Structure formats: C-alpha cells, structure tokens
Coordinates of C-alpha atoms (C1' of nucleotides) in Angstrom, one line a residue:
Chain A
X1 CA -11.5 -10.7 29.6
X2 CA -8.9 -12.5 31.7
X3 CA -7.0 -10.5 34.3
X4 CA -3.4 -10.9 35.1
X5 CA -2.5 -13.5 37.7
X6 CA 0.8 -13.7 39.6
X7 CA 1.8 -17.1 38.1
X8 CA 1.9 -16.5 34.4
X9 CA 5.5 -15.8 33.5
X10 CA 6.1 -17.6 30.2
X11 CA 3.2 -16.2 28.1
X12 CA 2.7 -13.1 30.1
X13 CA 0.9 -10.4 28.1
X14 CA -0.6 -7.3 29.6
X15 CA -4.3 -6.8 29.4
X16 CA -4.1 -4.0 26.8
X17 CA -2.2 -6.3 24.5
X18 CA -4.9 -9.0 24.9
X19 CA -7.5 -6.3 24.0
X20 CA -5.3 -5.4 21.0
X21 CA -5.3 -9.0 19.9
X22 CA -9.1 -9.2 20.2
X23 CA -9.6 -6.0 18.2
X24 CA -7.1 -7.3 15.6
X25 CA -9.0 -10.5 15.3
X26 CA -12.2 -8.6 14.8
X27 CA -10.6 -6.6 12.0
X28 CA -9.2 -9.8 10.4
X29 CA -12.7 -11.3 10.6
X30 CA -14.1 -8.3 8.8
X31 CA -16.3 -7.2 11.7
X32 CA -15.7 -3.6 10.6
X33 CA -14.8 -2.7 7.1
X34 CA -12.0 -0.4 6.0
X35 CA -13.1 3.3 6.3
X36 CA -15.8 2.4 8.8
X37 CA -15.8 3.5 12.4
X38 CA -15.2 1.0 15.1
X39 CA -17.2 1.2 18.4
X40 CA -16.3 4.0 20.7
X41 CA -13.8 3.4 23.4
X42 CA -16.4 3.3 26.1
X43 CA -18.4 0.7 24.2
X44 CA -15.3 -1.4 23.6
X45 CA -14.4 -1.1 27.3
X46 CA -17.8 -2.5 28.3
X47 CA -17.7 -5.2 25.7
X48 CA -14.3 -6.4 27.0
X49 CA -15.0 -5.6 30.6
X50 CA -11.9 -3.4 31.1
X51 CA -11.5 0.3 31.7
X52 CA -11.5 2.9 28.9
X53 CA -7.8 3.6 29.6
X54 CA -6.9 0.0 28.8
X55 CA -8.8 0.1 25.5
X56 CA -7.2 3.4 24.8
X57 CA -3.7 2.0 25.1
X58 CA -4.6 -0.9 22.8
X59 CA -6.0 1.5 20.2
X60 CA -2.9 3.8 20.6
X61 CA -0.6 1.0 19.5
X62 CA -2.8 0.1 16.6
X63 CA -3.0 3.7 15.5
X64 CA 0.8 3.9 15.7
X65 CA 0.9 0.9 13.3
X66 CA -1.5 2.6 10.8
X67 CA -4.1 0.0 11.4
X68 CA -6.6 2.4 12.9
X69 CA -7.1 6.2 12.5
X70 CA -8.3 8.3 15.3
X71 CA -10.4 11.4 14.6
X72 CA -11.1 13.6 17.5
X73 CA -14.8 14.2 18.0
X74 CA -15.8 11.7 15.4
X75 CA -14.5 8.3 16.3
X76 CA -11.8 5.7 15.5
X77 CA -11.8 4.3 12.0
X78 CA -10.4 1.3 10.2
X79 CA -7.5 2.4 8.1
X80 CA -8.2 2.2 4.4
X81 CA -6.1 2.4 1.2
X82 CA -9.0 4.1 -0.3
X83 CA -8.3 7.1 1.9
X84 CA -6.5 9.6 -0.3
X85 CA -4.1 10.2 2.6
X86 CA -3.0 6.6 2.4
X87 CA -2.6 6.4 -1.4
X88 CA 1.2 6.8 -1.4
X89 CA 1.8 5.1 1.9
X90 CA 3.9 2.4 0.4
X91 CA 5.4 4.4 -2.5
X92 CA 8.6 6.2 -1.5
X93 CA 9.4 7.7 -4.9
X94 CA 9.6 11.5 -5.0
X95 CA 10.7 13.9 -7.8
X96 CA 14.3 15.0 -7.3
X97 CA 13.2 18.5 -8.2
X98 CA 10.6 18.5 -5.4
X99 CA 6.9 19.3 -5.7
X100 CA 4.0 17.0 -6.5
X101 CA 3.4 15.4 -9.8
X102 CA 0.3 13.8 -11.3
X103 CA 0.7 10.0 -11.5
X104 CA -1.0 7.3 -13.5
X105 CA -1.0 3.5 -13.4
X106 CA -1.0 1.8 -16.8
X107 CA -1.8 -2.0 -16.5
X108 CA 0.0 -3.8 -19.3
X109 CA -0.7 -7.5 -18.9
X110 CA -2.4 -9.9 -16.5
X111 CA -2.2 -13.6 -16.8
X112 CA -2.5 -16.8 -14.8
X113 CA 0.4 -19.1 -14.0
X114 CA 1.5 -21.8 -11.6
X115 CA 3.8 -20.9 -8.7
X116 CA 7.4 -21.7 -9.2
X117 CA 9.7 -22.5 -6.2
X118 CA 10.5 -18.8 -5.5
X119 CA 7.0 -17.5 -5.7
X120 CA 5.7 -20.4 -3.7
X121 CA 8.2 -19.8 -0.9
X122 CA 7.6 -16.1 -0.7
X123 CA 3.9 -16.3 -0.9
X124 CA 3.6 -19.3 1.4
X125 CA 2.0 -21.4 -1.4
X126 CA 2.6 -24.9 -2.6
X127 CA 4.5 -25.5 -5.8
X128 CA 2.2 -25.3 -8.8
X129 CA -0.5 -23.4 -6.9
X130 CA -2.3 -20.9 -9.1
X131 CA -0.9 -17.4 -9.1
X132 CA -1.7 -14.3 -11.1
X133 CA 0.9 -12.1 -12.6
X134 CA 0.4 -8.5 -13.4
X135 CA 2.7 -6.1 -15.3
X136 CA 2.1 -2.4 -15.2
X137 CA 3.7 0.9 -15.8
X138 CA 3.7 3.9 -13.5
X139 CA 3.9 7.3 -15.0
X140 CA 4.7 10.6 -13.4
X141 CA 3.8 13.7 -15.4
X142 CA 3.1 11.4 -18.3
X143 CA 6.6 9.9 -18.3
X144 CA 7.3 6.3 -17.5
X145 CA 9.1 5.9 -14.2
X146 CA 8.4 2.4 -12.8
X147 CA 7.8 -1.0 -14.3
X148 CA 6.2 -3.4 -11.8
X149 CA 5.8 -7.2 -12.1
X150 CA 3.3 -8.3 -9.4
X151 CA 2.7 -11.9 -8.2
X152 CA -0.5 -12.6 -6.4
X153 CA -2.0 -15.8 -5.0
X154 CA -4.6 -16.9 -7.5
X155 CA -7.0 -18.2 -4.8
X156 CA -7.4 -14.9 -3.1
X157 CA -7.5 -12.7 -6.2
X158 CA -9.7 -14.9 -8.4
X159 CA -11.5 -12.7 -10.9
X160 CA -8.7 -10.2 -11.3
X161 CA -8.1 -9.4 -15.0
X162 CA -6.7 -6.7 -17.2
X163 CA -10.1 -5.2 -17.6
X164 CA -10.7 -5.0 -13.9
X165 CA -7.3 -3.3 -13.5
X166 CA -8.0 -0.8 -16.3
X167 CA -11.4 0.2 -14.9
X168 CA -10.2 0.7 -11.4
X169 CA -9.5 4.1 -10.0
X170 CA -7.1 4.9 -7.2
X171 CA -4.2 2.8 -6.0
X172 CA -3.8 -0.9 -6.6
X173 CA -4.2 -1.5 -2.9
X174 CA -7.5 0.2 -2.7
X175 CA -8.7 -2.1 -5.5
X176 CA -7.4 -5.1 -3.6
X177 CA -9.1 -3.9 -0.5
X178 CA -12.5 -3.0 -2.0
X179 CA -12.8 -5.9 -4.4
X180 CA -11.0 -8.8 -2.8
X181 CA -11.1 -7.9 0.9
X182 CA -7.3 -8.0 1.2
X183 CA -5.8 -5.2 3.3
X184 CA -2.1 -4.7 3.1
X185 CA -0.8 -3.5 6.4
X186 CA 3.0 -3.9 6.2
X187 CA 5.7 -4.6 3.6
X188 CA 9.4 -5.3 3.3
X189 CA 11.4 -3.9 0.4
X190 CA 14.8 -5.0 -0.8
X191 CA 16.6 -2.5 -3.0
X192 CA 19.4 -3.1 -5.4
X193 CA 20.9 -1.4 -8.4
X194 CA 20.7 -3.3 -11.6
X195 CA 21.3 -2.8 -15.3
X196 CA 18.2 -2.3 -17.5
X197 CA 17.3 -5.3 -19.6
X198 CA 16.0 -4.7 -23.1
X199 CA 12.2 -4.9 -22.4
X200 CA 12.3 -2.7 -19.3
X201 CA 14.6 -0.2 -21.0
X202 CA 12.1 0.2 -23.8
X203 CA 9.2 0.7 -21.5
X204 CA 11.1 3.2 -19.4
X205 CA 12.7 4.9 -22.4
X206 CA 16.2 4.6 -21.2
X207 CA 19.2 3.0 -22.9
X208 CA 19.6 -0.7 -22.4
X209 CA 22.1 -1.4 -19.6
X210 CA 21.5 1.9 -17.8
X211 CA 21.3 1.6 -14.0
X212 CA 17.9 1.1 -12.5
X213 CA 16.7 0.8 -9.0
X214 CA 15.3 -2.7 -8.3
X215 CA 12.7 -2.8 -5.6
X216 CA 11.5 -6.2 -4.4
X217 CA 8.5 -5.9 -2.1
X218 CA 6.7 -8.5 0.0
X219 CA 3.4 -7.2 1.4
X220 CA 1.6 -8.7 4.3
X221 CA -1.9 -8.6 5.5
X222 CA -3.2 -9.4 9.1
X223 CA -1.3 -12.0 10.9
X224 CA 1.8 -11.4 8.8
X225 CA 0.4 -13.5 5.9
X226 CA 2.2 -12.6 2.7
X227 CA -0.2 -11.8 -0.1
X228 CA 1.8 -10.0 -2.7
X229 CA 5.3 -10.2 -4.1
X230 CA 6.3 -7.6 -6.6
X231 CA 9.5 -6.4 -8.3
X232 CA 9.7 -2.9 -9.5
X233 CA 12.3 -1.3 -11.7
X234 CA 12.6 2.4 -11.0
X235 CA 14.2 4.9 -13.3
X236 CA 15.9 7.3 -11.0
X237 CA 16.9 9.9 -13.5
X238 CA 14.3 12.4 -12.3
X239 CA 13.1 10.7 -9.1
X240 CA 14.6 9.2 -6.0
X241 CA 13.5 6.8 -3.3
X242 CA 13.2 8.7 -0.1
X243 CA 13.6 7.0 3.2
X244 CA 13.4 8.4 6.8
X245 CA 15.7 6.8 9.3
X246 CA 14.5 7.2 12.9
Chain B
X1 CA 5.0 24.4 34.5
X2 CA 2.2 26.2 32.7
X3 CA -1.2 24.6 32.8
X4 CA -3.6 24.7 29.9
X5 CA -5.9 27.7 29.7
X6 CA -9.1 27.8 27.8
X7 CA -7.9 30.6 25.4
X8 CA -4.8 29.3 23.8
X9 CA -5.9 28.0 20.4
X10 CA -3.1 29.0 18.1
X11 CA -0.1 27.6 19.9
X12 CA -2.0 25.0 21.9
X13 CA 0.2 22.2 23.1
X14 CA -0.7 19.7 25.7
X15 CA 1.2 19.6 29.0
X16 CA 3.1 16.4 28.2
X17 CA 4.4 17.9 25.0
X18 CA 5.7 20.9 26.9
X19 CA 7.4 18.5 29.3
X20 CA 8.8 16.6 26.3
X21 CA 10.2 19.9 25.1
X22 CA 11.8 20.6 28.4
X23 CA 13.4 17.2 28.6
X24 CA 14.6 17.6 25.0
X25 CA 16.1 20.9 25.9
X26 CA 17.9 19.3 28.8
X27 CA 19.3 16.6 26.5
X28 CA 20.4 19.2 24.0
X29 CA 22.1 21.2 26.8
X30 CA 24.0 18.0 27.7
X31 CA 22.5 17.8 31.2
X32 CA 22.6 14.0 30.9
X33 CA 25.2 12.3 28.6
X34 CA 24.4 9.5 26.2
X35 CA 24.2 6.2 28.0
X36 CA 23.5 7.9 31.4
X37 CA 20.3 7.5 33.3
X38 CA 18.0 10.5 33.4
X39 CA 16.1 11.2 36.7
X40 CA 13.3 8.8 37.6
X41 CA 9.7 9.6 36.5
X42 CA 8.8 10.6 40.0
X43 CA 11.7 13.0 40.3
X44 CA 10.9 14.6 36.9
X45 CA 7.3 14.9 37.9
X46 CA 8.3 16.8 41.0
X47 CA 10.7 19.0 39.1
X48 CA 8.1 20.0 36.6
X49 CA 5.2 20.0 39.0
X50 CA 3.1 17.6 37.0
X51 CA 1.8 14.1 37.7
X52 CA 3.9 11.0 37.0
X53 CA 1.5 10.0 34.2
X54 CA 2.2 13.2 32.3
X55 CA 6.0 12.7 32.5
X56 CA 5.4 9.1 31.4
X57 CA 3.6 10.2 28.3
X58 CA 6.4 12.6 27.4
X59 CA 9.0 9.9 27.9
X60 CA 6.8 7.4 26.0
X61 CA 7.0 9.5 22.9
X62 CA 10.7 10.1 23.2
X63 CA 11.4 6.4 23.7
X64 CA 9.3 5.7 20.5
X65 CA 11.6 8.2 18.7
X66 CA 14.7 6.4 19.9
X67 CA 15.9 9.4 22.0
X68 CA 15.5 7.6 25.3
X69 CA 15.6 3.9 26.2
X70 CA 13.6 2.5 29.1
X71 CA 14.7 -0.4 31.1
X72 CA 12.3 -1.8 33.6
X73 CA 13.6 -1.9 37.2
X74 CA 16.7 0.2 36.2
X75 CA 15.6 3.5 34.8
X76 CA 15.4 5.6 31.7
X77 CA 18.6 6.2 29.7
X78 CA 19.8 8.6 27.1
X79 CA 20.1 6.6 23.8
X80 CA 23.7 6.2 22.7
X81 CA 25.3 5.1 19.4
X82 CA 27.9 3.5 21.6
X83 CA 25.3 1.0 22.6
X84 CA 26.0 -2.1 20.5
X85 CA 22.2 -2.5 19.9
X86 CA 22.3 0.9 18.1
X87 CA 25.4 0.3 16.0
X88 CA 23.6 -0.4 12.8
X89 CA 20.5 1.7 13.5
X90 CA 21.2 3.8 10.3
X91 CA 22.7 1.1 8.1
X92 CA 20.1 -0.8 6.2
X93 CA 22.4 -3.0 4.3
X94 CA 22.0 -6.7 4.8
X95 CA 23.5 -9.7 3.0
X96 CA 21.2 -11.2 0.3
X97 CA 22.1 -14.6 1.5
X98 CA 21.0 -13.8 5.0
X99 CA 23.0 -14.2 8.3
X100 CA 25.3 -11.8 9.9
X101 CA 28.7 -10.8 8.6
X102 CA 31.7 -9.2 10.2
X103 CA 32.1 -5.6 9.1
X104 CA 35.0 -3.1 9.1
X105 CA 35.3 0.6 8.4
X106 CA 38.4 1.7 6.6
X107 CA 39.1 5.4 6.6
X108 CA 40.8 6.5 3.4
X109 CA 41.2 10.2 3.5
X110 CA 40.3 13.2 5.6
X111 CA 40.8 16.7 4.5
X112 CA 39.6 20.3 5.1
X113 CA 37.9 22.4 2.6
X114 CA 35.5 25.3 2.1
X115 CA 31.8 24.8 1.8
X116 CA 30.5 25.0 -1.8
X117 CA 27.0 26.1 -2.6
X118 CA 25.4 22.6 -2.2
X119 CA 27.3 21.7 1.0
X120 CA 26.5 25.0 2.5
X121 CA 22.8 24.7 1.7
X122 CA 22.5 21.1 3.0
X123 CA 24.5 21.7 6.2
X124 CA 23.0 25.2 6.9
X125 CA 26.4 26.9 6.6
X126 CA 27.6 30.0 4.8
X127 CA 29.4 29.7 1.5
X128 CA 33.1 29.2 2.2
X129 CA 32.6 28.1 5.8
X130 CA 35.1 25.4 6.8
X131 CA 34.1 21.8 6.3
X132 CA 35.8 18.4 6.7
X133 CA 35.5 15.7 4.1
X134 CA 36.0 12.1 4.9
X135 CA 36.3 9.2 2.5
X136 CA 36.0 5.7 3.8
X137 CA 35.4 2.2 2.7
X138 CA 33.0 -0.3 4.4
X139 CA 33.9 -3.9 4.2
X140 CA 31.7 -7.0 4.9
X141 CA 33.5 -10.3 5.3
X142 CA 36.7 -8.5 4.1
X143 CA 35.1 -7.5 0.8
X144 CA 34.5 -3.8 -0.1
X145 CA 30.8 -3.0 -0.3
X146 CA 30.4 0.7 0.4
X147 CA 32.4 3.8 -0.4
X148 CA 31.3 6.9 1.6
X149 CA 32.1 10.5 1.1
X150 CA 31.1 12.4 4.2
X151 CA 30.8 16.2 4.6
X152 CA 30.9 17.6 8.1
X153 CA 30.8 21.2 9.4
X154 CA 34.4 22.1 10.4
X155 CA 33.4 24.1 13.4
X156 CA 31.7 21.3 15.1
X157 CA 34.2 18.6 14.2
X158 CA 37.4 20.5 14.8
X159 CA 40.2 18.0 15.5
X160 CA 38.9 15.3 13.3
X161 CA 41.7 13.6 11.4
X162 CA 42.5 10.4 9.6
X163 CA 44.5 9.3 12.7
X164 CA 41.5 9.9 15.0
X165 CA 39.3 7.9 12.6
X166 CA 41.7 5.1 12.3
X167 CA 42.1 4.8 16.1
X168 CA 38.4 4.8 16.8
X169 CA 36.5 1.6 17.6
X170 CA 32.8 1.1 16.8
X171 CA 30.6 3.1 14.6
X172 CA 31.4 6.6 13.2
X173 CA 28.4 7.9 15.1
X174 CA 29.7 6.6 18.4
X175 CA 32.9 8.5 17.7
X176 CA 31.0 11.7 16.8
X177 CA 29.0 11.3 20.0
X178 CA 31.9 10.5 22.4
X179 CA 34.5 12.9 21.0
X180 CA 32.5 15.8 19.5
X181 CA 29.3 15.6 21.6
X182 CA 27.2 15.4 18.4
X183 CA 24.3 12.9 18.6
X184 CA 22.6 11.9 15.4
X185 CA 19.0 11.3 16.1
X186 CA 17.3 11.2 12.6
X187 CA 18.3 11.0 9.0
X188 CA 16.9 11.3 5.5
X189 CA 18.2 9.1 2.7
X190 CA 17.7 9.5 -1.0
X191 CA 18.4 6.5 -3.1
X192 CA 19.2 6.3 -6.8
X193 CA 20.8 3.9 -9.1
X194 CA 24.0 5.1 -10.9
X195 CA 26.8 3.8 -13.0
X196 CA 30.1 3.3 -11.2
X197 CA 32.8 5.9 -11.9
X198 CA 36.4 4.8 -12.3
X199 CA 37.6 5.5 -8.8
X200 CA 34.6 4.0 -7.0
X201 CA 34.7 0.9 -9.3
X202 CA 38.3 0.3 -8.4
X203 CA 37.6 0.6 -4.7
X204 CA 34.6 -1.7 -4.8
X205 CA 36.3 -4.0 -7.3
X206 CA 33.5 -3.9 -9.8
X207 CA 33.7 -3.0 -13.5
X208 CA 33.5 0.6 -14.4
X209 CA 30.0 1.6 -15.3
X210 CA 28.3 -1.2 -13.4
X211 CA 25.2 -0.2 -11.5
X212 CA 25.6 1.0 -7.9
X213 CA 23.1 2.1 -5.3
X214 CA 23.7 5.8 -4.6
X215 CA 22.6 6.7 -1.0
X216 CA 22.6 10.3 -0.1
X217 CA 22.0 10.9 3.6
X218 CA 21.5 14.0 5.7
X219 CA 21.7 13.4 9.4
X220 CA 20.2 15.7 12.0
X221 CA 20.9 16.3 15.7
X222 CA 18.6 17.8 18.3
X223 CA 16.3 20.6 17.0
X224 CA 16.6 19.1 13.4
X225 CA 19.9 20.8 12.9
X226 CA 21.7 19.1 10.0
X227 CA 25.2 18.0 11.0
X228 CA 26.3 15.5 8.3
X229 CA 25.9 15.1 4.6
X230 CA 27.1 11.9 3.1
X231 CA 27.0 10.1 -0.2
X232 CA 27.5 6.4 -0.3
X233 CA 27.9 4.1 -3.2
X234 CA 26.7 0.6 -2.4
X235 CA 27.7 -2.5 -4.4
X236 CA 24.5 -4.6 -4.3
X237 CA 26.0 -7.7 -5.8
X238 CA 25.8 -9.6 -2.5
X239 CA 23.9 -7.1 -0.4
X240 CA 20.7 -5.2 -0.5
X241 CA 19.1 -2.3 1.2
X242 CA 16.3 -3.5 3.4
X243 CA 13.4 -1.2 4.3
X244 CA 10.3 -1.8 6.3
X245 CA 7.2 -0.1 5.2
X246 CA 4.7 0.4 8.0
Chain C
dG1 C1' 13.5 -4.4 50.7
dA2 C1' 13.8 -0.2 48.2
dG3 C1' 13.6 1.9 43.9
dT4 C1' 12.6 1.7 39.2
dG5 C1' 9.5 1.4 35.2
dG6 C1' 4.8 -1.1 33.7
dT7 C1' -0.2 -1.8 34.1
dC8 C1' -4.8 -0.8 35.4
dT9 C1' -8.4 1.9 37.2
dA10 C1' -11.7 5.8 38.0
dG11 C1' -12.9 10.3 37.5
dA12 C1' -12.7 15.0 36.0
dC13 C1' -12.3 18.1 32.5
dC14 C1' -11.0 19.9 27.6
dA15 C1' -11.4 20.0 22.5
dC16 C1' -13.6 18.8 18.5
dT17 C1' -17.6 17.2 15.5
dG18 C1' -22.2 17.2 14.0
dC19 C1' -27.0 17.5 14.9
Chain D
dC1 C1' -26.6 19.8 22.9
dA2 C1' -24.7 14.9 23.2
dG3 C1' -21.0 12.0 21.9
dT4 C1' -16.4 11.3 20.5
dG5 C1' -11.4 11.2 21.3
dG6 C1' -7.6 13.9 24.2
dT7 C1' -5.5 15.2 28.5
dC8 C1' -4.4 15.2 33.3
dT9 C1' -4.6 13.4 37.8
dA10 C1' -4.1 10.1 41.9
dG11 C1' -3.7 5.9 43.7
dA12 C1' -3.1 0.9 43.7
dC13 C1' -0.6 -2.9 42.4
dC14 C1' 2.7 -5.7 39.4
dA15 C1' 7.4 -6.9 37.4
dC16 C1' 12.1 -6.3 37.3
dT17 C1' 16.9 -5.1 39.1
dC18 C1' 20.1 -4.6 42.5
dG19 C1' 22.3 -4.6 46.9

DNA sequence: GAGTGGTCTAGACCACTGC
DNA sequence: CAGTGGTCTAGACCACTCG
C-alpha cells in the first residue's frame, strides 16, 4: 500500500480511502459473497500493510453506506438483500394507519425487447440492445397497492423468466443477487403525481383517472453502474411514501 | 466526565456518546449560535477531561447528522439554515428538465388559531393551545409550483406575522432560526397523490381535480421536539421530488 | 508561524460471540 | 477460552487557513 507523500495534491486521497477502494474492488470482483464474512480487521491490516485503525476507518465508511454490516464478536459481513433486515431497504411505502402488513409480490408478465432511446440512456446501453421487461403487482394485506414495470439489461439478467420470478421467495433484489450476482447498493427515485391510466386503474382497483404516485427508480450496483430502471404506480389511499430528511 | 465501569449494562453508553450528549445539550442551551464556531477539539477535550480522539468521534457523528460543520484549518461550526449551502436541505423538488431555477417564496396569509386534535397531537400541544397558521406559495421561474400550509406552535413563534414573512430574505427556516431561535434539524415527510381542490388548483394554475403530490412534513428541533407541521401540494408537471435511497 | 481539523499509528482494555 | 469488533488513549505528523 502506498503511503502519502508531500507532493500529491491533485489526486490526494487518504490511506483509508485507498483501502476502501481496494475492499470495494474485492467486493465487486466477488471475492466475498453477500452474507459472507470478510477477513477480520487484523487480517486486512496485514494484507494491506496498514494499521488496524486505518482498516477500521475504511470499513466504518462502508458500513455507513450499507455495503458492509458489522457484528460485534462475530465479524464484518457483506450486506445482502437476502437478509430479512434489508428486505424493505428500498421500499418506503408504509400503511397510513401504522403497523406492519403482510406483503406479496405477484409477477404478471416478463418479456424480451430491444432498448429504446430512453431505456438505453438510463441503463447505459446501446440502442437496440436486448432488455427484459417485467411487470408485477405488489399487494399489502391481499390488496393491490403498487404496479411496477421494470427494465433490466438482457445481458446481465439472461435466463430471467416469469417462472423464475414466480418460484422465487423474498424480495426481487435478493433474487437478483442470488441468481444473477447483481447487488443493488444505491438508487435514485423521482416522484410525481399522475392520473391512473385504464390498465393500472384496473389492476389497482381504483377509478380511472384517480391520482397515483408515480415512482421512477434507477438502481445502481458497484461503481455506480445502473442496472435497473423501474416505474411504479402507487395507490396512496391507505399507504404513503415515508421519507426521512436529515 | 464519567468513565465506563464494568457493571453498567442496562444504560451503557460509550464515553464519546456521553460527550456528544453534552455538546448537544450545549447547542440546545444556545451556548453557541448557528454559524458560530464551537471550541476547538483540544479545548473540548480539556473541558470534558477526555482525549481529543474521543471528542473527535462525538463531533464526527454530529457532523454526519448535519448538526455541525467541520472546516479544516478554521474550526467546527454550528450548522445554520442561513448558510446558502443549507437553503434547500429539506426541499427535494427539482426541475424534470434539469438545471437550476430561480425560486421565490410568496407568503399569502398568516393567522392565529387554536390547536385542533390533530395539530395538538402532531405538535405535542394541548387541545386549544395557540397555534399560528401560514399559507404560502413557492414559485420556480415565476411559476407557482407549491402551496404550503404551515402549522406552528404559537408560544414559540409569537410575533410571527405576514409582514415579518414578507420582509424576510432566504428560507423560512433561516428566519425561524434567526428570529425565533428555533433550529430544525430533522424532518419526516409522508407523500401521497391527491386530486387538486378548487383553491389549490387556482393558486397552482392547474385544472381542478388534477393529480398533485401531497407532502406532509413534521420538523423536529433538538431533542426530537416537533415544532412544525406542514402540508404542501406540489404540482409535478415540470418538477419532481428527488430522493436518494442508500 | 500558530492554530485548526485530518490522518495514521500502536497499544491497552472492554464487550460480545461461540466453542 | 480465543477471536471478533468497539472504545479510549497518546503522540506524531500532514493539510489547510489566516494573520
């Protein structure tokens, strides 16, 4: 590991960030799988030839970014969407009445297509590249609340089908992670209010034209590479989108 | 400062968190005003009889929570809504087209009232306690985009009037901070899609019944005391609510 | 140059987990 | 018990700001 020198202003980066970069790279390379433990701080310190404190600071940042999970006495683990605690990490919908509701994901359709200009731009593909489109319904307490249309790069998600979706347990992202090795680590959502079109209205069992929350999401994996584009329509009659502003 | 003992399991809290609590208390007491520098890490370490590293860790957390701002070579400062960098800290609205737009806040009304059951519950007041209600319009590029109705505890905001609002520069929160000593440090927002009522539709210049984004916000000051309840209706024709999911 | 925060180290000890 | 992460300390040095 390179130490700092006195003459490196433009690309200056403290040691612990370089370590962070190396750990990130190892994660991206799949050196440790989601849910697995990474080596102990002492081992990593030896491997990178730095002190334990420096490794610690690198891991601290990555834990704050939900990339790693520390567990005292046990070790540090690669964050996983298969961990029940992370199931709803990206879903901000909560019942207005409060409490917790049983939820279910109902895959409706799954087909192959070619990327149009917008999908290509968002997903960083070339025009006409293969993509996969998934439509699914999300229910809470057996009532439909969300319709999602999900665009995925066909290259990465080859083999995805309606059957695979129907068989899978847990969240979509845990399926993506376990079956396709794609780990979503960050997302951007853009929210608007729109009027329900005919098809969505029927699925959500609301009158056509009633106001729905449109949630457009771009999800990124390591290195800020976009790997999912989805648009959801949320019925906010009994649920709302909860957001914490820090 | 108390050190850790071996026999304090139930209320165990590491030293740096106790320090954090003391600094928080000093902030709440107004020992240092927003925008001002707090004492240096070395001074605080002496004051609390701990090492600089422990003070550092306390300040690190508070900086991560946007309570303090560190500036290398200068000192650590109390975060302020009057700082231009913090103006839009709580406003997630961005133009769909991208870019930056000039914005303007137009106060419409400001009147006194008694807290109803809902306002009392949300603001932690007793039924009938005095509250102040403000209505205002937010414009981007001279076009109306948001109507806000804001409920404030009358006790704390005594002296607030339409004139005061109209005279003030900068964000509402910088006014609250400078004039009433109330610093908003955290907020919860609940979003839903609703149909425009007559009055809001006119103000926002959209057809009655068209879909609007309803944003209900509760803002908290130190000690998680709620001090503002507001409901905004956002026209999302040319703007959207942008949210980062980590 | 003096004073601030930022990094890095080394070592001691505590708290938690699992064998 | 050994091994892990968590806390606390003390000291050295670096980077930035300002007078």
